């Protein structure tokens, strides 16, 4: 290394993302958090869709039972 560069280097850190800026070290954490949030959103959406589907099926069964009872009474 040239002497000019050595004069400007204050600290050399080791490890993952050691020499990056403070915002750069947070990027990995933010990315992982976004992936986890997306997965959680997908699970919630799927469970709500399944719940809505089961409620609509139970409503249609109730309606068909009511229609059958009405027809037998006639």
Coordinates of N, CA and C in Angstrom, one line a residue:
X1 N 0.8 -1.2 0.0 CA 0.0 0.0 0.0 C 0.9 1.2 0.0
X2 N 0.5 2.2 -0.7 CA 1.3 3.4 -0.7 C 1.2 4.2 0.6
X3 N 2.2 5.0 0.9 CA 2.2 5.8 2.1 C 1.1 6.8 2.2
X4 N 0.7 7.3 1.0 CA -0.4 8.3 0.9 C -1.7 7.7 1.4
X5 N -2.0 6.4 1.0 CA -3.3 5.8 1.4 C -3.2 5.4 2.9
X6 N -2.0 5.0 3.4 CA -1.9 4.6 4.8 C -2.2 5.8 5.7
X7 N -1.9 7.0 5.3 CA -2.1 8.1 6.1 C -3.6 8.4 6.3
X8 N -4.4 8.1 5.3 CA -5.9 8.3 5.3 C -6.7 7.2 6.0
X9 N -6.1 6.0 6.1 CA -6.9 4.9 6.7 C -6.7 5.0 8.2
X10 N -7.9 5.1 8.8 CA -7.9 5.2 10.3 C -8.1 3.8 11.0
X11 N -9.1 3.1 10.5 CA -9.4 1.8 11.1 C -9.8 0.8 10.0
X12 N -9.4 -0.4 10.1 CA -9.8 -1.5 9.2 C -10.5 -2.5 10.1
X13 N -11.8 -2.7 9.8 CA -12.6 -3.7 10.6 C -12.7 -5.0 9.9
X14 N -12.9 -6.1 10.6 CA -13.1 -7.4 10.0 C -14.5 -7.9 10.3
X15 N -15.0 -8.8 9.4 CA -16.3 -9.3 9.6 C -17.3 -8.9 8.5
X16 N -18.5 -9.4 8.6 CA -19.6 -9.1 7.6 C -19.9 -7.7 7.6
X17 N -19.7 -7.0 6.5 CA -20.1 -5.6 6.3 C -19.4 -4.7 7.3
X18 N -18.2 -5.0 7.6 CA -17.5 -4.3 8.7 C -17.1 -2.9 8.2
X19 N -16.8 -2.7 7.0 CA -16.3 -1.4 6.6 C -17.3 -0.6 5.8
X20 N -18.6 -1.0 5.9 CA -19.6 -0.2 5.2 C -20.2 0.8 6.2
X21 N -21.0 1.7 5.6 CA -21.6 2.8 6.5 C -22.6 2.2 7.4
X22 N -23.1 3.0 8.3 CA -24.1 2.5 9.3 C -25.4 2.1 8.6
X23 N -25.8 2.8 7.6 CA -27.0 2.4 6.9 C -26.8 1.2 6.1
X24 N -25.6 1.0 5.6 CA -25.3 -0.2 4.8 C -25.4 -1.5 5.7
X25 N -25.1 -1.4 6.9 CA -25.1 -2.5 7.8 C -26.5 -2.9 8.2
X26 N -27.5 -2.0 8.0 CA -28.9 -2.3 8.3 C -29.6 -2.9 7.2
X27 N -29.1 -2.7 6.0 CA -29.8 -3.2 4.8 C -30.2 -4.6 4.8
X28 N -29.3 -5.5 5.3 CA -29.6 -6.9 5.4 C -30.7 -7.2 6.3
X29 N -30.7 -6.5 7.5 CA -31.8 -6.7 8.4 C -33.1 -6.2 7.9
X30 N -33.2 -5.1 7.2 CA -34.4 -4.6 6.6 C -34.9 -5.6 5.5
X31 N -34.0 -6.1 4.7 CA -34.4 -7.0 3.7 C -35.1 -8.3 4.3
X32 N -34.4 -8.8 5.3 CA -35.0 -10.0 6.0 C -36.3 -9.7 6.6
X33 N -36.4 -8.5 7.2 CA -37.7 -8.2 7.8 C -38.8 -8.0 6.8
X34 N -38.5 -7.5 5.6 CA -39.5 -7.4 4.6 C -39.9 -8.8 4.0
X35 N -39.0 -9.7 3.9 CA -39.3 -11.0 3.5 C -40.2 -11.7 4.5
X36 N -39.9 -11.6 5.8 CA -40.8 -12.1 6.8 C -42.1 -11.5 6.8
X37 N -42.2 -10.2 6.6 CA -43.5 -9.5 6.6 C -44.4 -10.0 5.4
X38 N -43.7 -10.2 4.3 CA -44.4 -10.7 3.1 C -45.0 -12.1 3.3
X39 N -44.2 -12.9 4.0 CA -44.6 -14.3 4.2 C -45.8 -14.3 5.2
X40 N -45.7 -13.4 6.2 CA -46.8 -13.3 7.2 C -48.1 -12.8 6.5
X41 N -47.9 -11.9 5.6 CA -49.1 -11.3 4.9 C -49.7 -12.4 4.1
X42 N -48.9 -13.3 3.4 CA -49.4 -14.4 2.6 C -50.2 -15.4 3.5
X43 N -49.7 -15.7 4.6 CA -50.4 -16.6 5.5 C -51.7 -16.1 6.0
X44 N -51.7 -14.8 6.4 CA -53.0 -14.2 6.8 C -54.0 -14.1 5.7
X45 N -53.5 -13.7 4.5 CA -54.5 -13.7 3.4 C -55.0 -15.1 3.1
X46 N -54.2 -16.1 3.1 CA -54.7 -17.4 2.8 C -55.7 -17.9 3.9
X47 N -55.4 -17.6 5.1 CA -56.3 -18.1 6.2 C -57.6 -17.3 6.1
X48 N -57.6 -16.0 5.8 CA -58.8 -15.3 5.6 C -59.6 -15.8 4.4
X49 N -59.0 -16.1 3.4 CA -59.7 -16.7 2.2 C -60.3 -18.0 2.5
X50 N -59.6 -18.9 3.2 CA -60.2 -20.2 3.6 C -61.3 -20.0 4.5
X51 N -61.2 -19.0 5.5 CA -62.3 -18.8 6.4 C -63.6 -18.3 5.7
X52 N -63.3 -17.4 4.7 CA -64.5 -16.8 4.0 C -65.1 -17.9 3.1
X53 N -64.3 -18.8 2.6 CA -64.8 -19.9 1.7 C -65.7 -20.8 2.6
X54 N -65.2 -21.2 3.8 CA -65.9 -22.1 4.6 C -67.2 -21.5 5.1
X55 N -67.2 -20.2 5.4 CA -68.4 -19.5 5.8 C -69.5 -19.5 4.7
X56 N -69.0 -19.2 3.4 CA -70.0 -19.2 2.3 C -70.5 -20.6 2.0
X57 N -69.7 -21.6 2.3 CA -70.2 -23.0 2.1 C -71.3 -23.3 3.1
X58 N -71.0 -22.9 4.4 CA -72.0 -23.2 5.4 C -73.3 -22.4 5.2
X59 N -73.2 -21.2 4.7 CA -74.4 -20.4 4.4 C -75.2 -21.1 3.3
X60 N -74.5 -21.6 2.3 CA -75.2 -22.2 1.1 C -75.9 -23.5 1.6
X61 N -75.2 -24.3 2.5 CA -75.8 -25.5 3.1 C -77.1 -25.1 3.9
X62 N -77.0 -24.1 4.7 CA -78.1 -23.7 5.5 C -79.3 -23.2 4.6
X63 N -79.0 -22.5 3.5 CA -80.1 -22.1 2.6 C -80.7 -23.3 1.9
X64 N -79.9 -24.3 1.5 CA -80.5 -25.5 0.8 C -81.3 -26.3 1.8
X65 N -80.9 -26.4 3.1 CA -81.7 -27.1 4.0 C -83.0 -26.4 4.3
X66 N -83.0 -25.0 4.3 CA -84.2 -24.3 4.5 C -85.2 -24.5 3.3
X67 N -84.6 -24.5 2.1 CA -85.4 -24.7 0.9 C -86.0 -26.1 0.9
X68 N -85.3 -27.1 1.3 CA -85.8 -28.5 1.4 C -86.9 -28.6 2.4
X69 N -86.7 -28.0 3.6 CA -87.8 -28.0 4.6 C -89.1 -27.3 4.1
X70 N -88.9 -26.2 3.3 CA -90.1 -25.5 2.8 C -90.8 -26.3 1.8
X71 N -90.0 -27.1 0.9 CA -90.6 -27.9 -0.1 C -91.4 -29.1 0.5
X72 N -90.9 -29.7 1.6 CA -91.5 -30.8 2.2 C -92.8 -30.4 3.0
X73 N -92.8 -29.2 3.5 CA -94.0 -28.7 4.1 C -95.1 -28.4 3.2
X74 N -94.8 -28.1 1.9 CA -95.8 -27.7 0.9 C -96.6 -28.9 0.5

